[in-house]
Amino acid sequence: AQSVAQPEDQVNVAEGNPLTVKCTYSVSGNPYLFWYVQYPNRGLQFLLKYITGDNLVKGSYGFEAEFNKSQTSFHLKKPSALVSDSALYFCAVRDNTNAGKSTFGDGTTLTVKP
Amino acid sequence: GAGVSQSPSNKVTEKGKDVELRCDPISGHTALYWYRQSLGQGLEFLIYFQGNSAPDKSGLPSDRFSAERTGGSVSTLTIQRTQQEDSAVYLCASSLSPAASYEQYFGPGTRLTVT
């Protein structure tokens, strides 16, 4: 079985400050981890993924995420938040032995205030 | 290129009626997924297709739900005898391969309202 937890329903940050959106996971095999973003009235868009290699992965719009195997975490980060980053963020996990099925977290609403 | 498209964008139906939701994946994408997103909730996996293989139906909530994928491309999700709890946004996604390392590309969704 696989699962994802996003412990924060809401994250509020001021524009220009660093942001972190947290994600922890559980899988039986090796994890493949993804972040997606959903802007208001728009579909989900892929941001970045961890498959193997460097624990720090970089993605779209200046976002990055750090894979931590010992803590089973994959937190999304950005050094300097923009108001336009305000959106709903989803973490997802796949087990490398279960290609088809992704498990998504419940989502975290990020609000960046000017 | 063209992304994943879904139709209709909105559907209002009366309780007890059947509905069909359509998904056109990105050309060349062999894997297709259906999810349900209820208001304020995360994504609930419904079903997954890969080529000619038997679909993974493990997420379908009841036997009122079924899905087909014709010719390895277009997919239709059918909900029979709709109930109010079926109201949600139904999302379709496709990916290049069923391999776990590939990201999914999502359509804009169909918002279903059952009255």
PDB file of C-alpha atoms in Angstrom:
ATOM      1  CA  ALA A   1       0.000   0.000   0.000  1.00  0.00           C
ATOM      2  CA  GLN A   2       1.109   3.557  -0.601  1.00  0.00           C
ATOM      3  CA  SER A   3       0.042   6.798   1.043  1.00  0.00           C
ATOM      4  CA  VAL A   4       0.832  10.494   1.105  1.00  0.00           C
ATOM      5  CA  ALA A   5       0.326  13.021   3.880  1.00  0.00           C
ATOM      6  CA  GLN A   6       0.287  16.778   3.500  1.00  0.00           C
ATOM      7  CA  PRO A   7       0.026  17.851   7.128  1.00  0.00           C
ATOM      8  CA  GLU A   8      -0.908  21.463   6.440  1.00  0.00           C
ATOM      9  CA  ASP A   9      -4.206  22.383   4.815  1.00  0.00           C
ATOM     10  CA  GLN A  10      -3.072  25.973   4.475  1.00  0.00           C
ATOM     11  CA  VAL A  11       0.274  27.767   4.277  1.00  0.00           C
ATOM     12  CA  ASN A  12       0.492  31.550   4.393  1.00  0.00           C
ATOM     13  CA  VAL A  13       3.656  33.471   3.540  1.00  0.00           C
ATOM     14  CA  ALA A  14       4.569  37.021   2.691  1.00  0.00           C
ATOM     15  CA  GLU A  15       5.801  37.848  -0.785  1.00  0.00           C
ATOM     16  CA  GLY A  16       9.577  37.627  -0.967  1.00  0.00           C
ATOM     17  CA  ASN A  17       9.845  35.181   1.935  1.00  0.00           C
ATOM     18  CA  PRO A  18      10.850  31.555   1.494  1.00  0.00           C
ATOM     19  CA  LEU A  19       8.080  28.971   1.397  1.00  0.00           C
ATOM     20  CA  THR A  20       7.859  25.308   2.294  1.00  0.00           C
ATOM     21  CA  VAL A  21       4.963  22.949   1.606  1.00  0.00           C
ATOM     22  CA  LYS A  22       5.368  19.676   3.435  1.00  0.00           C
ATOM     23  CA  CYS A  23       4.834  16.125   2.179  1.00  0.00           C
ATOM     24  CA  THR A  24       5.556  12.738   3.689  1.00  0.00           C
ATOM     25  CA  TYR A  25       4.954   9.386   2.036  1.00  0.00           C
ATOM     26  CA  SER A  26       4.801   5.663   2.568  1.00  0.00           C
ATOM     27  CA  VAL A  27       5.485   3.010  -0.085  1.00  0.00           C
ATOM     28  CA  SER A  28       6.628  -0.579  -0.019  1.00  0.00           C
ATOM     29  CA  GLY A  29       9.133  -0.234  -2.859  1.00  0.00           C
ATOM     30  CA  ASN A  30      11.230   2.669  -4.101  1.00  0.00           C
ATOM     31  CA  PRO A  31       9.244   5.880  -4.267  1.00  0.00           C
ATOM     32  CA  TYR A  32       8.678   8.046  -7.295  1.00  0.00           C
ATOM     33  CA  LEU A  33       7.513  11.431  -6.019  1.00  0.00           C
ATOM     34  CA  PHE A  34       5.731  14.263  -7.773  1.00  0.00           C
ATOM     35  CA  TRP A  35       4.429  17.755  -7.082  1.00  0.00           C
ATOM     36  CA  TYR A  36       1.516  19.222  -9.000  1.00  0.00           C
ATOM     37  CA  VAL A  37      -0.069  22.679  -8.776  1.00  0.00           C
ATOM     38  CA  GLN A  38      -3.678  23.668  -9.395  1.00  0.00           C
ATOM     39  CA  TYR A  39      -4.307  27.329 -10.052  1.00  0.00           C
ATOM     40  CA  PRO A  40      -7.854  28.654  -9.573  1.00  0.00           C
ATOM     41  CA  ASN A  41     -10.203  27.462 -12.318  1.00  0.00           C
ATOM     42  CA  ARG A  42      -7.396  25.626 -14.068  1.00  0.00           C
ATOM     43  CA  GLY A  43      -6.287  22.015 -14.318  1.00  0.00           C
ATOM     44  CA  LEU A  44      -3.440  20.383 -12.451  1.00  0.00           C
ATOM     45  CA  GLN A  45       0.021  21.083 -13.793  1.00  0.00           C
ATOM     46  CA  PHE A  46       3.178  19.078 -13.207  1.00  0.00           C
ATOM     47  CA  LEU A  47       5.859  20.961 -11.241  1.00  0.00           C
ATOM     48  CA  LEU A  48       8.675  18.520 -10.570  1.00  0.00           C
ATOM     49  CA  LYS A  49       9.529  14.930  -9.737  1.00  0.00           C
ATOM     50  CA  TYR A  50      12.068  12.776  -7.953  1.00  0.00           C
ATOM     51  CA  ILE A  51      12.944   9.470  -9.576  1.00  0.00           C
ATOM     52  CA  THR A  52      16.553   8.815  -8.646  1.00  0.00           C
ATOM     53  CA  GLY A  53      19.839  10.652  -8.278  1.00  0.00           C
ATOM     54  CA  ASP A  54      20.291  14.009  -6.553  1.00  0.00           C
ATOM     55  CA  ASN A  55      18.049  14.495  -3.588  1.00  0.00           C
ATOM     56  CA  LEU A  56      17.399  18.118  -4.552  1.00  0.00           C
ATOM     57  CA  VAL A  57      15.297  18.425  -7.684  1.00  0.00           C
ATOM     58  CA  LYS A  58      14.433  21.621  -9.484  1.00  0.00           C
ATOM     59  CA  GLY A  59      11.251  22.273 -11.380  1.00  0.00           C
ATOM     60  CA  SER A  60       9.063  24.891 -12.964  1.00  0.00           C
ATOM     61  CA  TYR A  61       8.569  28.459 -11.736  1.00  0.00           C
ATOM     62  CA  GLY A  62      11.634  28.374  -9.462  1.00  0.00           C
ATOM     63  CA  PHE A  63      10.325  25.582  -7.244  1.00  0.00           C
ATOM     64  CA  GLU A  64      12.505  22.833  -5.875  1.00  0.00           C
ATOM     65  CA  ALA A  65      11.986  19.849  -3.615  1.00  0.00           C
ATOM     66  CA  GLU A  66      14.246  17.811  -1.386  1.00  0.00           C
ATOM     67  CA  PHE A  67      13.926  14.047  -1.143  1.00  0.00           C
ATOM     68  CA  ASN A  68      14.797  12.722   2.316  1.00  0.00           C
ATOM     69  CA  LYS A  69      14.703   8.949   2.448  1.00  0.00           C
ATOM     70  CA  SER A  70      15.285   8.604   6.183  1.00  0.00           C
ATOM     71  CA  GLN A  71      12.425  10.973   6.976  1.00  0.00           C
ATOM     72  CA  THR A  72      10.289   9.748   4.043  1.00  0.00           C
ATOM     73  CA  SER A  73       9.670  13.341   3.059  1.00  0.00           C
ATOM     74  CA  PHE A  74       9.569  15.352  -0.133  1.00  0.00           C
ATOM     75  CA  HIS A  75       8.987  18.974   0.861  1.00  0.00           C
ATOM     76  CA  LEU A  76       8.399  21.616  -1.797  1.00  0.00           C
ATOM     77  CA  LYS A  77      10.380  24.820  -1.457  1.00  0.00           C
ATOM     78  CA  LYS A  78      10.948  28.175  -3.089  1.00  0.00           C
ATOM     79  CA  PRO A  79      13.490  30.753  -1.911  1.00  0.00           C
ATOM     80  CA  SER A  80      11.323  33.797  -2.613  1.00  0.00           C
ATOM     81  CA  ALA A  81       7.537  33.531  -2.899  1.00  0.00           C
ATOM     82  CA  LEU A  82       5.453  35.461  -5.404  1.00  0.00           C
ATOM     83  CA  VAL A  83       1.793  36.416  -5.091  1.00  0.00           C
ATOM     84  CA  SER A  84       1.239  34.452  -8.305  1.00  0.00           C
ATOM     85  CA  ASP A  85       2.393  31.275  -6.526  1.00  0.00           C
ATOM     86  CA  SER A  86      -0.892  31.258  -4.618  1.00  0.00           C
ATOM     87  CA  ALA A  87      -2.569  27.985  -5.563  1.00  0.00           C
ATOM     88  CA  LEU A  88      -3.416  24.456  -4.397  1.00  0.00           C
ATOM     89  CA  TYR A  89      -0.429  22.112  -4.293  1.00  0.00           C
ATOM     90  CA  PHE A  90      -0.578  18.331  -4.410  1.00  0.00           C
ATOM     91  CA  CYS A  91       2.105  15.809  -3.588  1.00  0.00           C
ATOM     92  CA  ALA A  92       1.833  12.372  -5.216  1.00  0.00           C
ATOM     93  CA  VAL A  93       3.683   9.093  -4.896  1.00  0.00           C
ATOM     94  CA  ARG A  94       4.052   5.969  -6.965  1.00  0.00           C
ATOM     95  CA  ASP A  95       5.678   2.731  -5.971  1.00  0.00           C
ATOM     96  CA  ASN A  96       8.145   1.604  -8.630  1.00  0.00           C
ATOM     97  CA  THR A  97       6.480  -1.810  -8.514  1.00  0.00           C
ATOM     98  CA  ASN A  98       3.010  -0.370  -9.222  1.00  0.00           C
ATOM     99  CA  ALA A  99       3.340   1.678 -12.360  1.00  0.00           C
ATOM    100  CA  GLY A 100      -0.231   2.739 -12.888  1.00  0.00           C
ATOM    101  CA  LYS A 101      -1.621   3.986  -9.658  1.00  0.00           C
ATOM    102  CA  SER A 102      -0.639   7.299  -8.127  1.00  0.00           C
ATOM    103  CA  THR A 103      -1.696   8.285  -4.654  1.00  0.00           C
ATOM    104  CA  PHE A 104      -2.242  11.989  -4.089  1.00  0.00           C
ATOM    105  CA  GLY A 105      -2.231  13.961  -0.874  1.00  0.00           C
ATOM    106  CA  ASP A 106      -5.234  16.036   0.153  1.00  0.00           C
ATOM    107  CA  GLY A 107      -3.545  19.215  -1.051  1.00  0.00           C
ATOM    108  CA  THR A 108      -2.167  22.338   0.597  1.00  0.00           C
ATOM    109  CA  THR A 109      -3.487  25.781  -0.208  1.00  0.00           C
ATOM    110  CA  LEU A 110      -0.646  28.269  -0.467  1.00  0.00           C
ATOM    111  CA  THR A 111      -1.487  31.927  -0.048  1.00  0.00           C
ATOM    112  CA  VAL A 112       1.205  34.508  -0.697  1.00  0.00           C
ATOM    113  CA  LYS A 113       0.330  37.975   0.552  1.00  0.00           C
ATOM    114  CA  PRO A 114       1.833  41.154  -0.869  1.00  0.00           C
TER     115      PRO A 114
ATOM    116  CA  GLY B   1       0.650  20.559 -28.984  1.00  0.00           C
ATOM    117  CA  ALA B   2      -2.866  19.825 -27.837  1.00  0.00           C
ATOM    118  CA  GLY B   3      -3.310  18.861 -24.233  1.00  0.00           C
ATOM    119  CA  VAL B   4      -5.790  16.515 -22.621  1.00  0.00           C
ATOM    120  CA  SER B   5      -9.344  17.576 -23.374  1.00  0.00           C
ATOM    121  CA  GLN B   6     -12.522  16.664 -21.544  1.00  0.00           C
ATOM    122  CA  SER B   7     -16.164  17.154 -22.339  1.00  0.00           C
ATOM    123  CA  PRO B   8     -18.521  18.437 -21.233  1.00  0.00           C
ATOM    124  CA  SER B   9     -16.886  21.020 -18.995  1.00  0.00           C
ATOM    125  CA  ASN B  10     -20.009  21.165 -16.844  1.00  0.00           C
ATOM    126  CA  LYS B  11     -22.869  18.719 -16.456  1.00  0.00           C
ATOM    127  CA  VAL B  12     -25.981  19.115 -14.351  1.00  0.00           C
ATOM    128  CA  THR B  13     -28.174  16.044 -14.088  1.00  0.00           C
ATOM    129  CA  GLU B  14     -31.074  14.806 -12.033  1.00  0.00           C
ATOM    130  CA  LYS B  15     -30.643  12.087  -9.482  1.00  0.00           C
ATOM    131  CA  GLY B  16     -31.143   8.682 -11.056  1.00  0.00           C
ATOM    132  CA  LYS B  17     -30.068   9.674 -14.566  1.00  0.00           C
ATOM    133  CA  ASP B  18     -27.041   8.219 -16.358  1.00  0.00           C
ATOM    134  CA  VAL B  19     -24.147  10.429 -17.482  1.00  0.00           C
ATOM    135  CA  GLU B  20     -21.181   9.973 -19.799  1.00  0.00           C
ATOM    136  CA  LEU B  21     -17.955  11.915 -19.464  1.00  0.00           C
ATOM    137  CA  ARG B  22     -15.401  11.976 -22.266  1.00  0.00           C
ATOM    138  CA  CYS B  23     -11.627  12.267 -22.262  1.00  0.00           C
ATOM    139  CA  ASP B  24      -9.279  12.764 -25.224  1.00  0.00           C
ATOM    140  CA  PRO B  25      -5.693  12.107 -24.126  1.00  0.00           C
ATOM    141  CA  ILE B  26      -2.568  13.597 -25.609  1.00  0.00           C
ATOM    142  CA  SER B  27      -1.689  11.852 -28.861  1.00  0.00           C
ATOM    143  CA  GLY B  28       0.866   9.132 -28.292  1.00  0.00           C
ATOM    144  CA  HIS B  29       0.168   8.786 -24.586  1.00  0.00           C
ATOM    145  CA  THR B  30      -0.451   5.134 -23.833  1.00  0.00           C
ATOM    146  CA  ALA B  31      -1.602   5.456 -20.233  1.00  0.00           C
ATOM    147  CA  LEU B  32      -4.900   7.096 -19.218  1.00  0.00           C
ATOM    148  CA  TYR B  33      -6.256   7.763 -15.742  1.00  0.00           C
ATOM    149  CA  TRP B  34      -9.526   8.941 -14.225  1.00  0.00           C
ATOM    150  CA  TYR B  35      -9.709  10.725 -10.867  1.00  0.00           C
ATOM    151  CA  ARG B  36     -12.449  12.361  -8.843  1.00  0.00           C
ATOM    152  CA  GLN B  37     -11.940  15.580  -6.909  1.00  0.00           C
ATOM    153  CA  SER B  38     -14.628  16.535  -4.457  1.00  0.00           C
ATOM    154  CA  LEU B  39     -14.870  20.069  -3.106  1.00  0.00           C
ATOM    155  CA  GLY B  40     -12.012  20.720  -0.716  1.00  0.00           C
ATOM    156  CA  GLN B  41     -10.670  17.200  -1.099  1.00  0.00           C
ATOM    157  CA  GLY B  42      -7.716  15.585  -2.773  1.00  0.00           C
ATOM    158  CA  LEU B  43      -7.732  13.407  -5.848  1.00  0.00           C
ATOM    159  CA  GLU B  44      -9.396  10.032  -5.611  1.00  0.00           C
ATOM    160  CA  PHE B  45      -8.081   7.439  -8.085  1.00  0.00           C
ATOM    161  CA  LEU B  46     -10.850   5.759 -10.075  1.00  0.00           C
ATOM    162  CA  ILE B  47      -9.419   3.727 -12.950  1.00  0.00           C
ATOM    163  CA  TYR B  48      -6.307   3.337 -15.085  1.00  0.00           C
ATOM    164  CA  PHE B  49      -5.849   2.081 -18.666  1.00  0.00           C
ATOM    165  CA  GLN B  50      -2.673   0.959 -20.349  1.00  0.00           C
ATOM    166  CA  GLY B  51      -2.810  -0.120 -23.985  1.00  0.00           C
ATOM    167  CA  ASN B  52      -4.711  -3.350 -24.471  1.00  0.00           C
ATOM    168  CA  SER B  53      -4.134  -4.567 -20.943  1.00  0.00           C
ATOM    169  CA  ALA B  54      -7.021  -5.065 -18.561  1.00  0.00           C
ATOM    170  CA  PRO B  55      -7.708  -1.782 -16.766  1.00  0.00           C
ATOM    171  CA  ASP B  56      -7.012  -1.290 -13.081  1.00  0.00           C
ATOM    172  CA  LYS B  57     -10.536  -0.677 -11.742  1.00  0.00           C
ATOM    173  CA  SER B  58      -9.586  -0.825  -8.095  1.00  0.00           C
ATOM    174  CA  GLY B  59     -10.674   2.755  -7.396  1.00  0.00           C
ATOM    175  CA  LEU B  60     -14.202   2.630  -8.809  1.00  0.00           C
ATOM    176  CA  PRO B  61     -16.499   3.375  -5.841  1.00  0.00           C
ATOM    177  CA  SER B  62     -19.425   1.199  -6.931  1.00  0.00           C
ATOM    178  CA  ASP B  63     -20.755  -0.883  -9.805  1.00  0.00           C
ATOM    179  CA  ARG B  64     -22.629   2.201 -11.016  1.00  0.00           C
ATOM    180  CA  PHE B  65     -19.295   3.435 -12.342  1.00  0.00           C
ATOM    181  CA  SER B  66     -17.673   2.030 -15.484  1.00  0.00           C
ATOM    182  CA  ALA B  67     -15.188   3.205 -18.076  1.00  0.00           C
ATOM    183  CA  GLU B  68     -14.058   2.267 -21.538  1.00  0.00           C
ATOM    184  CA  ARG B  69     -11.136   3.213 -23.698  1.00  0.00           C
ATOM    185  CA  THR B  70     -11.688   2.680 -27.401  1.00  0.00           C
ATOM    186  CA  GLY B  71      -8.819   2.165 -29.801  1.00  0.00           C
ATOM    187  CA  GLY B  72      -6.284   2.971 -27.162  1.00  0.00           C
ATOM    188  CA  SER B  73      -7.248   6.640 -27.271  1.00  0.00           C
ATOM    189  CA  VAL B  74     -10.549   8.243 -26.246  1.00  0.00           C
ATOM    190  CA  SER B  75     -12.057   7.180 -22.947  1.00  0.00           C
ATOM    191  CA  THR B  76     -15.601   7.436 -21.583  1.00  0.00           C
ATOM    192  CA  LEU B  77     -16.509   7.315 -17.902  1.00  0.00           C
ATOM    193  CA  THR B  78     -20.133   6.327 -17.345  1.00  0.00           C
ATOM    194  CA  ILE B  79     -22.041   6.811 -14.112  1.00  0.00           C
ATOM    195  CA  GLN B  80     -25.390   5.052 -13.944  1.00  0.00           C
ATOM    196  CA  ARG B  81     -28.274   6.057 -11.690  1.00  0.00           C
ATOM    197  CA  THR B  82     -26.414   9.106 -10.427  1.00  0.00           C
ATOM    198  CA  GLN B  83     -26.599  10.033  -6.754  1.00  0.00           C
ATOM    199  CA  GLN B  84     -25.974  13.380  -5.103  1.00  0.00           C
ATOM    200  CA  GLU B  85     -22.723  12.109  -3.615  1.00  0.00           C
ATOM    201  CA  ASP B  86     -21.425  11.665  -7.171  1.00  0.00           C
ATOM    202  CA  SER B  87     -21.223  15.458  -7.502  1.00  0.00           C
ATOM    203  CA  ALA B  88     -17.562  16.313  -8.004  1.00  0.00           C
ATOM    204  CA  VAL B  89     -15.001  17.314 -10.602  1.00  0.00           C
ATOM    205  CA  TYR B  90     -13.915  14.351 -12.695  1.00  0.00           C
ATOM    206  CA  LEU B  91     -10.356  14.639 -13.959  1.00  0.00           C
ATOM    207  CA  CYS B  92      -8.691  12.705 -16.726  1.00  0.00           C
ATOM    208  CA  ALA B  93      -4.934  12.440 -17.149  1.00  0.00           C
ATOM    209  CA  SER B  94      -2.583  10.762 -19.587  1.00  0.00           C
ATOM    210  CA  SER B  95       1.098   9.911 -19.629  1.00  0.00           C
ATOM    211  CA  LEU B  96       3.656   8.683 -22.117  1.00  0.00           C
ATOM    212  CA  SER B  97       4.016   5.315 -20.497  1.00  0.00           C
ATOM    213  CA  PRO B  98       2.681   3.444 -17.551  1.00  0.00           C
ATOM    214  CA  ALA B  99       6.163   3.513 -16.098  1.00  0.00           C
ATOM    215  CA  ALA B 100       6.049   4.936 -12.638  1.00  0.00           C
ATOM    216  CA  SER B 101       8.608   7.615 -13.463  1.00  0.00           C
ATOM    217  CA  TYR B 102       6.433   9.486 -15.951  1.00  0.00           C
ATOM    218  CA  GLU B 103       4.406  12.491 -14.884  1.00  0.00           C
ATOM    219  CA  GLN B 104       0.740  12.821 -15.755  1.00  0.00           C
ATOM    220  CA  TYR B 105      -0.859  15.537 -17.852  1.00  0.00           C
ATOM    221  CA  PHE B 106      -4.320  16.530 -16.669  1.00  0.00           C
ATOM    222  CA  GLY B 107      -7.360  17.783 -18.511  1.00  0.00           C
ATOM    223  CA  PRO B 108      -9.459  20.702 -17.246  1.00  0.00           C
ATOM    224  CA  GLY B 109     -12.046  18.377 -15.731  1.00  0.00           C
ATOM    225  CA  THR B 110     -15.794  17.896 -15.932  1.00  0.00           C
ATOM    226  CA  ARG B 111     -17.777  19.414 -13.089  1.00  0.00           C
ATOM    227  CA  LEU B 112     -20.728  17.112 -12.380  1.00  0.00           C
ATOM    228  CA  THR B 113     -23.647  18.342 -10.321  1.00  0.00           C
ATOM    229  CA  VAL B 114     -26.402  15.906  -9.389  1.00  0.00           C
ATOM    230  CA  THR B 115     -29.618  17.604  -8.253  1.00  0.00           C
TER     231      THR B 115
END
